[in-house]
DNA sequence: CAAAAAATCGC
DNA sequence: GGCGATTTTTT
């Protein structure tokens, strides 16, 4: 078996069940004692008792086959995993039973310690409260379990928030922020918190040591550091002592994660070693080269000090993973915008998507509605600098829709199946409502005439200005994009889809572009707006042909341009993006149609 | 060399 | 203190 830190397929998955990982399962813990070859573990081997007396590989197989809740073997594993800074009063190596292993300081074989605390043997109600005790447990083990459960335990009652915090370098100075609790909200901030549960009679104090461990198994010490309150300077760990009688719970406020540089990885690990921090006794693990520097877990080690001065410790507990916000491999996916939000139900509409950084080899674009699902089509070379994707829409499931259909579009990361928030995309029917079409043509014709005298841009050869030429069809104003993002909110988006159009008439493209602009739309909607038309211009039967095949021709034109953005310079791309967002800003230095838009607005 | 990741800078 | 921009290093 190999537990690779950076394994994509395994990320966030329980390796036994294949189910998404939730906190740390008991299976996780058993991992600590079952290693690849059984020999790489330093320190005492697992005791030859009960289930653990079998060869490791057998244990492994046995557990793997079992779909029942964790058995007592797991609990034994918890006990054996307990390691420095806790120290056991008794040596671990002698032939001890699992019971003793689990409860080294007061196992069944140690009546003195039992009576010392004057506790009734098995009757604590608390011992019944924890579930997961299978009836499959063999006789006698129930005793052990109850004893185990009678012992106080450390529980993570508020998990750390998995994402959203950036690991800070030391060079960034400052406090490195603080880890929030998973239930933290804008208004109510929470912190990760632990709680001592179970019986605490005669318990004097509790010392909890928090450190960082690797996300994946085995949980090795992680080179990154915890900084903030209760983290001794330069230690990278956090130590708090609690009086469980006054407060069983402790919240870790102002706990930050300070990342070490890769070149300091070894030194940091060595430091942790010197501090005797290796909660799961993973020893000098090799293969730290591929250590995942973008994810950690908090690990809590707990030492109990009893009134009689004896010390006891609990097996280490780990939190859910915490991911560095800056890492593109794990960060939250986010779609910023599309250049258009509508397209034919036939698919093949070319769309530009701007998004937060993605990994070009680890991302897909999902279209879905109800049970239907399809993927946007693109190659890795269509992902531009990690922040833009040029793709083609998939065809909708139903080619005979008569109404527009809104579907969700979202980004999904292959490796962990994480998804972005969906945005809305509208599939347009092949045959839009004829009445609507006619009505809009009328309006366009009117506008077309009025704008005609101002149009001079057709002199620009389209082939030499691919982006500018195509822009009128593909780009929306920011306002309209906002509108279009809301299902059903766009009054113009469906305009002239599949309407006929004269492909050689640049004016037509301009007109449509003008219609794209809310300002123009408002203007022409104004009852006071003069709409008197000289008769005979662009009206009558020819009006239809004026708009012949606009969309088709656009697609053809556009389709002939390289889709690989890497052929263009950054400047060109930035121009594209920039114009997309602020079309009018380019007006002065561009011979594009935009010039006229501006002029019209100045009227 | 270009792209991506890491590390830093500075608003 | 959060975040994007910028610079440096790695691949």
XYZ file of C-alpha atoms (C1' of nucleotides) in Angstrom:
625
model
C 0.000 0.000 0.000
C 1.141 3.422 -0.740
C -0.188 6.598 0.762
C 0.985 9.331 -1.437
C 0.511 12.825 -0.193
C -0.285 14.249 -3.532
C -2.381 11.501 -4.952
C -5.139 13.080 -6.910
C -7.427 10.172 -6.954
C -7.158 9.639 -3.270
C -7.547 13.171 -2.203
C -10.207 13.478 0.412
C -11.187 9.921 0.045
C -11.218 7.311 2.651
C -8.904 4.776 1.223
C -10.908 1.862 2.452
C -14.375 2.843 1.615
C -13.854 5.232 -1.222
C -16.253 7.577 0.446
C -15.558 11.224 0.999
C -13.578 11.703 4.075
C -15.260 13.172 7.081
C -12.866 14.072 9.757
C -10.776 11.185 10.769
C -12.306 7.805 10.648
C -11.282 5.005 12.841
C -9.843 3.414 9.814
C -7.509 6.309 9.605
C -6.170 5.458 12.960
C -5.585 1.871 12.202
C -3.455 3.124 9.403
C -1.019 4.343 11.898
C -0.046 0.878 12.837
C -0.388 -0.738 9.497
C 2.312 0.362 7.207
C 3.439 -0.501 3.808
C 5.855 -3.166 4.829
C 5.275 -3.314 8.513
C 8.872 -2.501 9.124
C 9.129 1.186 8.604
C 7.588 2.045 11.910
C 10.024 3.067 14.536
C 9.360 2.350 18.136
C 7.561 -0.582 19.621
C 5.615 -2.807 17.296
C 1.935 -3.340 17.896
C 1.262 -5.823 20.645
C 0.677 -9.456 19.802
C -2.714 -9.542 21.368
C -6.249 -9.973 20.165
C -6.679 -8.884 16.632
C -3.358 -7.250 16.589
C -1.535 -10.473 17.100
C -2.122 -11.270 13.490
C 0.306 -10.221 10.866
C -0.295 -6.678 9.762
C -1.293 -7.579 6.327
C -3.936 -9.889 7.629
C -5.256 -7.252 9.867
C -5.426 -4.994 7.008
C -7.304 -7.353 4.841
C -9.646 -8.222 7.583
C -10.515 -4.661 8.297
C -10.835 -3.837 4.721
C -13.327 -6.558 4.135
C -15.431 -5.540 7.002
C -18.144 -3.068 6.309
C -19.274 -3.042 9.888
C -18.483 -0.194 12.226
C -14.988 -0.006 13.617
C -14.246 -2.853 15.912
C -12.272 -2.957 19.057
C -9.158 -3.352 17.046
C -9.472 0.248 16.155
C -9.692 1.272 19.715
C -6.604 -0.678 20.452
C -4.951 1.184 17.683
C -5.818 4.460 19.296
C -4.054 3.394 22.382
C -0.940 2.290 20.684
C -0.736 5.419 18.715
C -0.338 7.528 21.780
C 3.175 8.802 21.828
C 5.335 11.660 22.961
C 5.029 14.217 24.295
C 2.996 11.845 26.391
C 5.007 9.135 27.987
C 3.719 5.927 29.333
C 4.600 4.886 32.835
C 5.077 1.316 31.707
C 7.201 0.045 28.928
C 5.213 -0.939 25.936
C 7.213 -3.829 24.797
C 6.544 -6.508 27.329
C 3.943 -9.026 26.381
C 0.930 -7.057 27.193
C -2.646 -7.445 26.217
C -4.493 -5.109 24.016
C -6.222 -3.934 27.123
C -2.989 -2.837 28.573
C -1.974 -1.270 25.395
C -5.086 0.719 25.252
C -4.875 1.685 28.828
C -1.319 1.430 29.798
C -1.581 3.221 33.077
C -4.578 1.448 34.423
C -5.407 -1.601 32.474
C -7.073 -4.615 33.945
C -3.731 -5.874 35.048
C -3.183 -2.812 37.133
C -5.639 -2.851 40.002
C -3.684 -0.282 41.874
C -4.189 2.365 39.320
C -7.789 1.427 39.043
C -8.555 1.819 42.672
C -6.344 4.801 42.923
C -8.979 6.859 41.300
C -11.710 5.192 43.212
C -13.770 4.670 40.181
C -16.372 2.021 39.700
C -15.197 -0.425 37.119
C -17.693 -0.511 34.339
C -20.769 1.344 35.306
C -20.153 4.798 34.048
C -23.090 6.018 32.010
C -20.692 7.858 29.835
C -19.390 4.609 28.562
C -22.715 3.894 26.963
C -22.979 7.140 25.195
C -20.489 6.519 22.483
C -21.851 4.535 19.623
C -20.048 2.301 17.242
C -19.681 -0.643 19.534
C -20.638 -3.523 17.416
C -22.411 -6.541 18.736
C -19.897 -8.508 16.770
C -17.387 -7.770 19.442
C -16.307 -10.898 21.051
C -17.094 -11.537 24.683
C -14.799 -9.825 27.098
C -13.951 -7.087 24.710
C -17.038 -5.253 25.770
C -15.386 -4.848 29.109
C -12.411 -3.392 27.483
C -14.482 -1.041 25.461
C -16.329 0.221 28.449
C -13.120 0.829 30.225
C -11.830 2.663 27.244
C -14.874 4.780 26.961
C -14.708 5.575 30.605
C -11.515 7.404 30.074
C -11.835 11.032 29.188
C -11.313 11.759 25.588
C -10.461 14.712 23.499
C -12.916 15.630 20.823
C -12.731 18.278 18.147
C -16.025 20.029 18.723
C -15.447 22.767 16.213
C -13.496 21.797 13.141
C -11.293 24.339 11.458
C -12.597 25.921 8.312
C -11.191 23.950 5.440
C -10.707 26.704 2.961
C -10.417 30.409 2.714
C -7.315 31.048 4.707
C -3.994 31.662 3.210
C -0.908 30.144 4.708
C 1.495 32.977 5.392
C 5.203 33.061 4.882
C 7.347 34.298 7.652
C 8.520 37.072 5.376
C 4.984 38.343 5.220
C 5.304 39.233 8.857
C 2.195 39.946 10.821
C -0.014 37.583 12.623
C -0.612 35.171 9.789
C -4.323 35.522 10.365
C -6.217 33.033 12.399
C -7.912 29.793 11.606
C -11.652 30.086 11.829
C -14.126 27.465 12.819
C -16.078 25.669 10.189
C -19.345 27.178 11.372
C -17.911 30.646 11.289
C -19.942 33.241 9.469
C -19.498 36.858 8.536
C -21.165 37.988 11.686
C -20.331 35.201 14.066
C -16.762 34.137 14.188
C -15.876 30.820 15.685
C -12.553 29.135 16.262
C -11.525 25.561 16.144
C -12.244 24.036 19.500
C -11.639 20.873 21.428
C -13.396 19.464 24.420
C -12.476 17.001 27.119
C -15.341 14.574 27.280
C -16.042 11.782 29.666
C -15.320 11.390 33.359
C -12.851 13.846 34.795
C -12.959 12.998 38.483
C -9.565 13.316 40.045
C -8.235 14.891 36.956
C -6.012 17.786 37.890
C -5.136 19.344 34.606
C -4.940 18.726 30.943
C -2.192 19.796 28.612
C -3.073 19.960 24.969
C -0.384 20.263 22.362
C -1.525 21.268 18.908
C 0.712 20.799 15.937
C 0.356 20.423 12.217
C 0.411 17.081 10.500
C 0.095 16.003 6.921
C -3.350 15.735 5.504
C -2.888 12.216 4.281
C -1.979 9.092 6.066
C 0.160 8.423 7.788
C -0.128 11.771 9.476
C 3.442 12.866 9.637
C 4.574 16.034 11.313
C 4.140 18.868 8.859
C 6.902 21.394 8.338
C 4.516 24.330 8.454
C 4.156 26.118 11.734
C 1.381 27.112 14.027
C 1.801 30.678 15.150
C -0.147 32.979 17.408
C -1.425 32.834 20.916
C 0.009 30.025 23.014
C 2.543 29.228 20.347
C 5.959 29.796 21.865
C 8.011 31.884 19.545
C 9.582 29.853 16.827
C 8.184 26.617 18.141
C 5.581 26.106 15.473
C 3.331 24.353 17.926
C 0.648 25.469 20.332
C 0.488 24.371 23.928
C -2.340 25.084 26.333
C -3.081 23.764 29.773
C -6.646 23.490 30.897
C -8.479 22.903 34.067
C -11.224 20.614 32.861
C -13.289 21.296 35.951
C -13.668 24.929 35.103
C -13.917 24.474 31.378
C -13.927 21.315 29.418
C -13.758 23.166 26.213
C -11.026 25.215 24.655
C -11.210 27.369 21.576
C -8.074 28.144 19.704
C -8.289 31.819 18.958
C -5.625 33.516 16.946
C -4.048 30.409 15.611
C -2.350 30.983 12.286
C -0.534 28.803 9.837
C 2.857 30.001 8.804
C 4.286 28.155 5.879
C 7.929 27.392 5.528
C 9.768 27.732 2.276
C 10.535 24.551 0.491
C 14.186 24.898 1.178
C 13.444 25.120 4.862
C 11.337 22.043 4.859
C 13.997 19.782 6.244
C 15.107 22.173 8.900
C 11.565 22.599 10.059
C 11.000 18.900 10.255
C 14.163 18.523 12.225
C 12.971 21.168 14.606
C 9.764 19.284 15.145
C 11.753 16.188 15.838
C 13.748 18.021 18.425
C 10.536 19.066 20.049
C 9.580 15.448 20.149
C 6.544 16.120 18.059
C 5.538 13.121 16.028
C 2.056 12.290 17.199
C 1.722 9.150 15.165
C 5.274 7.975 15.432
C 5.899 8.075 11.763
C 9.560 8.533 12.263
C 11.891 9.813 9.642
C 9.660 9.485 6.693
C 11.315 9.567 3.390
C 9.647 10.950 0.364
C 9.136 14.335 1.864
C 9.877 15.687 -1.574
C 6.303 15.200 -2.532
C 4.960 16.420 0.741
C 1.774 18.314 0.204
C 2.592 21.828 1.255
C -0.885 23.083 0.574
C -2.841 21.107 3.103
C -2.435 20.360 6.773
C -4.433 19.058 9.672
C -4.373 20.182 13.218
C -3.291 17.455 15.539
C -4.127 17.541 19.211
C -2.136 15.564 21.689
C -3.496 15.493 25.167
C -1.762 14.771 28.405
C -3.810 14.197 31.520
C -2.389 14.855 34.927
C -4.226 13.217 37.788
C -4.469 14.432 41.324
C -2.034 11.799 42.441
C 0.555 13.194 40.133
C 0.343 10.406 37.639
C 0.218 11.296 34.055
C -1.723 9.739 31.319
C -2.217 10.586 27.760
C -4.796 10.259 25.108
C -4.176 9.168 21.612
C -3.756 12.045 19.205
C -6.749 13.446 17.429
C -6.626 15.199 14.100
C -8.908 17.773 12.594
C -10.293 17.970 9.128
C -7.828 19.186 6.552
C -7.099 22.840 6.089
C -6.206 23.949 2.582
C -4.060 26.866 1.606
C -6.210 29.345 -0.197
C -3.377 30.329 -2.466
C -2.833 26.898 -3.904
C -4.573 26.471 -7.214
C -4.705 22.754 -6.693
C -7.097 23.043 -3.804
C -8.561 26.512 -3.868
C -12.200 27.310 -4.230
C -13.248 27.291 -7.862
C -14.970 30.371 -9.115
C -16.418 31.450 -12.404
C -16.033 35.155 -12.881
C -18.026 35.634 -16.042
C -18.730 34.456 -19.547
C -18.666 36.572 -22.628
C -22.131 35.326 -23.427
C -24.754 33.552 -21.479
C -26.945 32.244 -24.246
C -26.451 29.899 -27.110
C -28.081 27.428 -29.404
C -29.427 24.224 -27.994
C -27.397 22.601 -30.761
C -24.268 23.482 -28.801
C -20.917 24.367 -30.358
C -21.241 27.939 -29.227
C -17.822 29.255 -28.432
C -17.664 30.824 -25.015
C -14.923 32.638 -23.152
C -14.978 32.065 -19.470
C -12.980 34.062 -16.973
C -12.349 32.292 -13.726
C -10.132 32.115 -10.714
C -6.938 30.198 -11.281
C -7.412 26.639 -12.381
C -5.133 23.795 -13.336
C -5.548 23.206 -17.025
C -5.120 19.484 -16.614
C -7.483 19.195 -13.724
C -10.583 21.098 -14.656
C -13.815 20.544 -16.473
C -16.816 22.643 -17.298
C -20.103 21.049 -16.434
C -23.454 21.921 -17.923
C -26.396 20.449 -16.138
C -30.033 20.668 -15.434
C -31.900 18.067 -13.470
C -30.463 14.723 -14.365
C -28.972 15.949 -17.595
C -25.286 16.655 -17.600
C -22.715 17.451 -20.268
C -19.290 18.978 -20.486
C -17.993 22.051 -22.177
C -15.503 21.132 -24.841
C -11.962 22.418 -24.713
C -8.346 21.369 -24.834
C -5.682 22.196 -22.307
C -4.356 24.774 -24.717
C -7.688 26.545 -24.471
C -6.986 27.352 -20.860
C -5.248 30.677 -20.925
C -2.858 31.445 -18.116
C -5.019 29.545 -15.708
C -7.649 32.243 -15.580
C -9.594 31.919 -18.809
C -11.065 29.027 -20.707
C -12.302 29.105 -24.273
C -14.719 26.281 -24.784
C -17.649 25.141 -26.837
C -21.018 24.487 -25.343
C -22.315 20.950 -25.447
C -25.596 20.377 -27.233
C -28.575 20.383 -24.966
C -30.276 17.060 -24.402
C -33.399 18.198 -26.184
C -32.961 19.673 -29.651
C -36.636 20.435 -29.989
C -37.091 22.885 -27.226
C -39.515 25.633 -28.053
C -38.678 27.797 -25.091
C -35.386 28.937 -23.724
C -33.938 26.553 -21.194
C -31.745 27.698 -18.349
C -29.044 25.320 -17.231
C -26.313 25.499 -14.650
C -22.722 25.900 -15.699
C -19.981 25.232 -13.246
C -16.333 24.382 -12.951
C -15.379 21.077 -11.497
C -11.966 19.888 -10.469
C -11.259 16.364 -11.584
C -8.998 15.473 -8.721
C -11.337 16.156 -5.856
C -14.638 16.688 -7.620
C -14.923 20.079 -6.039
C -17.320 22.362 -7.829
C -17.728 26.066 -8.230
C -20.938 27.899 -7.677
C -23.043 27.438 -10.789
C -23.917 30.243 -13.120
C -26.840 30.280 -15.473
C -26.604 29.570 -19.167
C -29.577 29.705 -21.480
C -30.104 27.353 -24.368
C -32.084 28.872 -27.177
C -34.542 26.950 -29.306
C -34.008 26.574 -33.012
C -37.274 28.290 -33.760
C -37.892 31.170 -31.533
C -41.333 32.647 -31.293
C -42.058 34.223 -34.651
C -43.968 37.097 -33.233
C -41.153 38.146 -30.990
C -38.740 37.899 -33.838
C -40.808 40.086 -36.015
C -41.299 42.653 -33.364
C -37.620 42.976 -32.763
C -36.794 43.165 -36.402
C -39.064 46.130 -36.653
C -37.244 47.889 -33.893
C -33.888 47.034 -35.333
C -34.879 48.228 -38.712
C -35.898 51.528 -37.289
C -32.686 51.910 -35.432
C -30.741 50.658 -38.348
C -31.942 53.503 -40.436
C -31.329 56.116 -37.861
C -27.799 55.011 -37.171
C -26.871 54.477 -40.755
C -25.358 57.850 -41.502
C -22.927 57.527 -38.645
C -21.543 54.175 -39.547
C -18.133 54.241 -41.116
C -16.403 51.315 -39.608
C -16.872 48.854 -42.391
C -13.551 49.908 -43.816
C -11.726 47.885 -41.217
C -10.871 44.501 -42.708
C -12.305 41.880 -40.516
C -9.527 39.418 -41.033
C -6.995 41.736 -39.548
C -8.997 42.570 -36.498
C -10.513 39.359 -35.435
C -11.405 40.383 -31.950
C -12.754 43.744 -32.781
C -14.757 42.355 -35.572
C -16.247 39.591 -33.597
C -16.806 41.633 -30.567
C -20.150 43.039 -31.484
C -21.528 39.581 -31.506
C -19.695 38.022 -28.657
C -19.227 40.706 -26.109
C -21.775 42.115 -23.787
C -21.625 45.214 -21.756
C -21.088 44.658 -18.074
C -24.645 45.650 -17.399
C -26.048 43.187 -19.758
C -23.820 40.477 -18.482
C -25.207 41.122 -15.097
C -28.666 40.907 -16.438
C -27.992 37.820 -18.408
C -26.569 36.097 -15.420
C -30.008 36.257 -13.881
C -32.315 33.737 -15.393
C -34.957 35.426 -17.433
C -33.689 38.864 -16.621
C -32.361 39.737 -20.008
C -34.633 41.528 -22.363
C -32.224 41.443 -25.246
C -30.227 38.303 -24.997
C -32.410 36.313 -27.298
C -32.377 38.918 -29.975
C -32.032 37.814 -33.525
C -30.890 34.386 -32.664
C -30.984 32.426 -35.882
C -32.478 35.363 -37.608
C -31.462 35.946 -41.169
C -28.906 38.585 -41.777
C -26.725 39.991 -44.476
C -23.303 38.727 -43.700
C -21.522 41.452 -45.570
C -23.225 44.216 -43.809
C -21.065 45.438 -41.012
C -23.711 47.955 -40.203
C -25.926 45.179 -39.148
C -23.412 43.956 -36.677
C -23.137 47.431 -35.373
C -26.833 47.771 -34.987
C -27.025 44.619 -33.054
C -24.240 45.773 -30.936
C -26.024 48.968 -30.261
C -29.037 47.039 -29.255
C -26.853 45.265 -26.796
C -26.272 48.425 -24.933
C -28.695 49.235 -22.202
C -28.219 52.939 -22.694
C -29.350 52.702 -26.273
C -32.179 50.489 -25.332
C -33.368 52.997 -22.814
C -33.070 55.740 -25.332
C -35.186 54.069 -27.926
C -37.665 52.981 -25.344
C -38.209 56.572 -24.375
C -41.577 57.715 -25.688
C -40.013 61.052 -26.525
C -37.393 59.492 -28.697
C -37.882 60.571 -32.301
C -38.504 57.592 -34.472
C -39.688 59.133 -37.667
C -38.493 57.094 -40.605
C -38.030 58.052 -44.155
C -40.091 55.509 -45.978
C -38.649 52.729 -47.988
C -35.363 52.370 -46.176
C -34.599 48.968 -44.876
C -38.191 48.109 -44.614
C -40.481 45.780 -46.379
C -39.369 42.400 -47.684
C -35.736 43.355 -47.825
C -35.614 44.049 -44.177
C -35.493 40.380 -43.444
C -32.668 39.638 -45.752
C -30.682 42.423 -44.264
C -30.194 40.269 -41.239
C -29.745 37.061 -43.110
C -27.770 34.414 -41.331
C -26.060 36.755 -39.038
C -25.507 34.199 -36.417
C -24.389 31.558 -38.781
C -21.938 33.815 -40.439
C -20.653 34.974 -37.192
C -19.955 31.488 -36.106
C -18.254 30.735 -39.339
C -16.110 33.770 -39.142
C -15.276 33.269 -35.599
C -14.697 29.614 -35.975
C -12.000 30.300 -38.482
C -9.871 32.074 -35.940
C -7.417 30.191 -33.881
C -8.929 29.142 -30.630
C -5.644 28.743 -28.967
C -5.047 31.948 -27.118
C -1.428 31.199 -26.755
C -1.070 32.483 -30.270
C -1.814 35.923 -28.988
C 0.246 38.145 -26.861
C -0.774 39.100 -23.388
C -1.493 42.525 -24.650
C -3.932 41.245 -27.175
C -5.627 39.096 -24.687
C -5.813 41.838 -22.154
C -7.336 44.056 -24.765
C -9.925 41.473 -25.384
C -10.756 41.086 -21.774
C -10.614 44.743 -21.140
C -12.955 45.551 -23.943
C -15.265 42.939 -22.744
C -15.544 44.680 -19.461
C -15.420 48.298 -20.517
C -16.270 48.536 -24.154
C -16.367 52.281 -24.330
C -12.967 52.888 -22.927
C -11.333 51.856 -26.163
C -13.392 54.130 -28.262
C -10.861 56.854 -28.805
C -7.999 54.758 -29.995
C -9.929 52.237 -31.933
C -11.503 52.342 -35.314
C -14.042 49.920 -34.060
C -17.714 50.371 -34.041
C -17.530 51.445 -30.489
C -16.630 54.925 -31.549
C -20.082 55.425 -32.797
C -21.657 54.080 -29.755
C -20.027 56.753 -27.799
C -21.106 59.403 -30.187
C -24.647 58.284 -30.017
C -24.628 58.476 -26.300
C -23.443 62.007 -26.457
C -26.425 63.073 -28.437
C 11.920 29.671 -23.164
C 7.265 29.907 -21.329
C 4.189 28.555 -17.783
C 3.358 27.646 -13.259
C 4.538 27.750 -8.565
C 6.691 29.908 -4.825
C 7.939 33.830 -2.388
C 7.536 38.680 -1.597
C 5.723 43.145 -1.735
C 2.745 46.705 -0.753
C -1.900 48.833 -1.090
C -4.731 42.160 8.179
C -6.641 40.566 3.723
C -5.630 40.487 -0.859
C -3.932 41.236 -5.453
C 0.225 42.396 -7.783
C 4.842 41.604 -8.576
C 9.160 39.279 -8.475
C 11.850 35.070 -8.137
C 12.394 30.210 -8.655
C 11.257 25.921 -10.533
C 9.742 22.946 -14.046
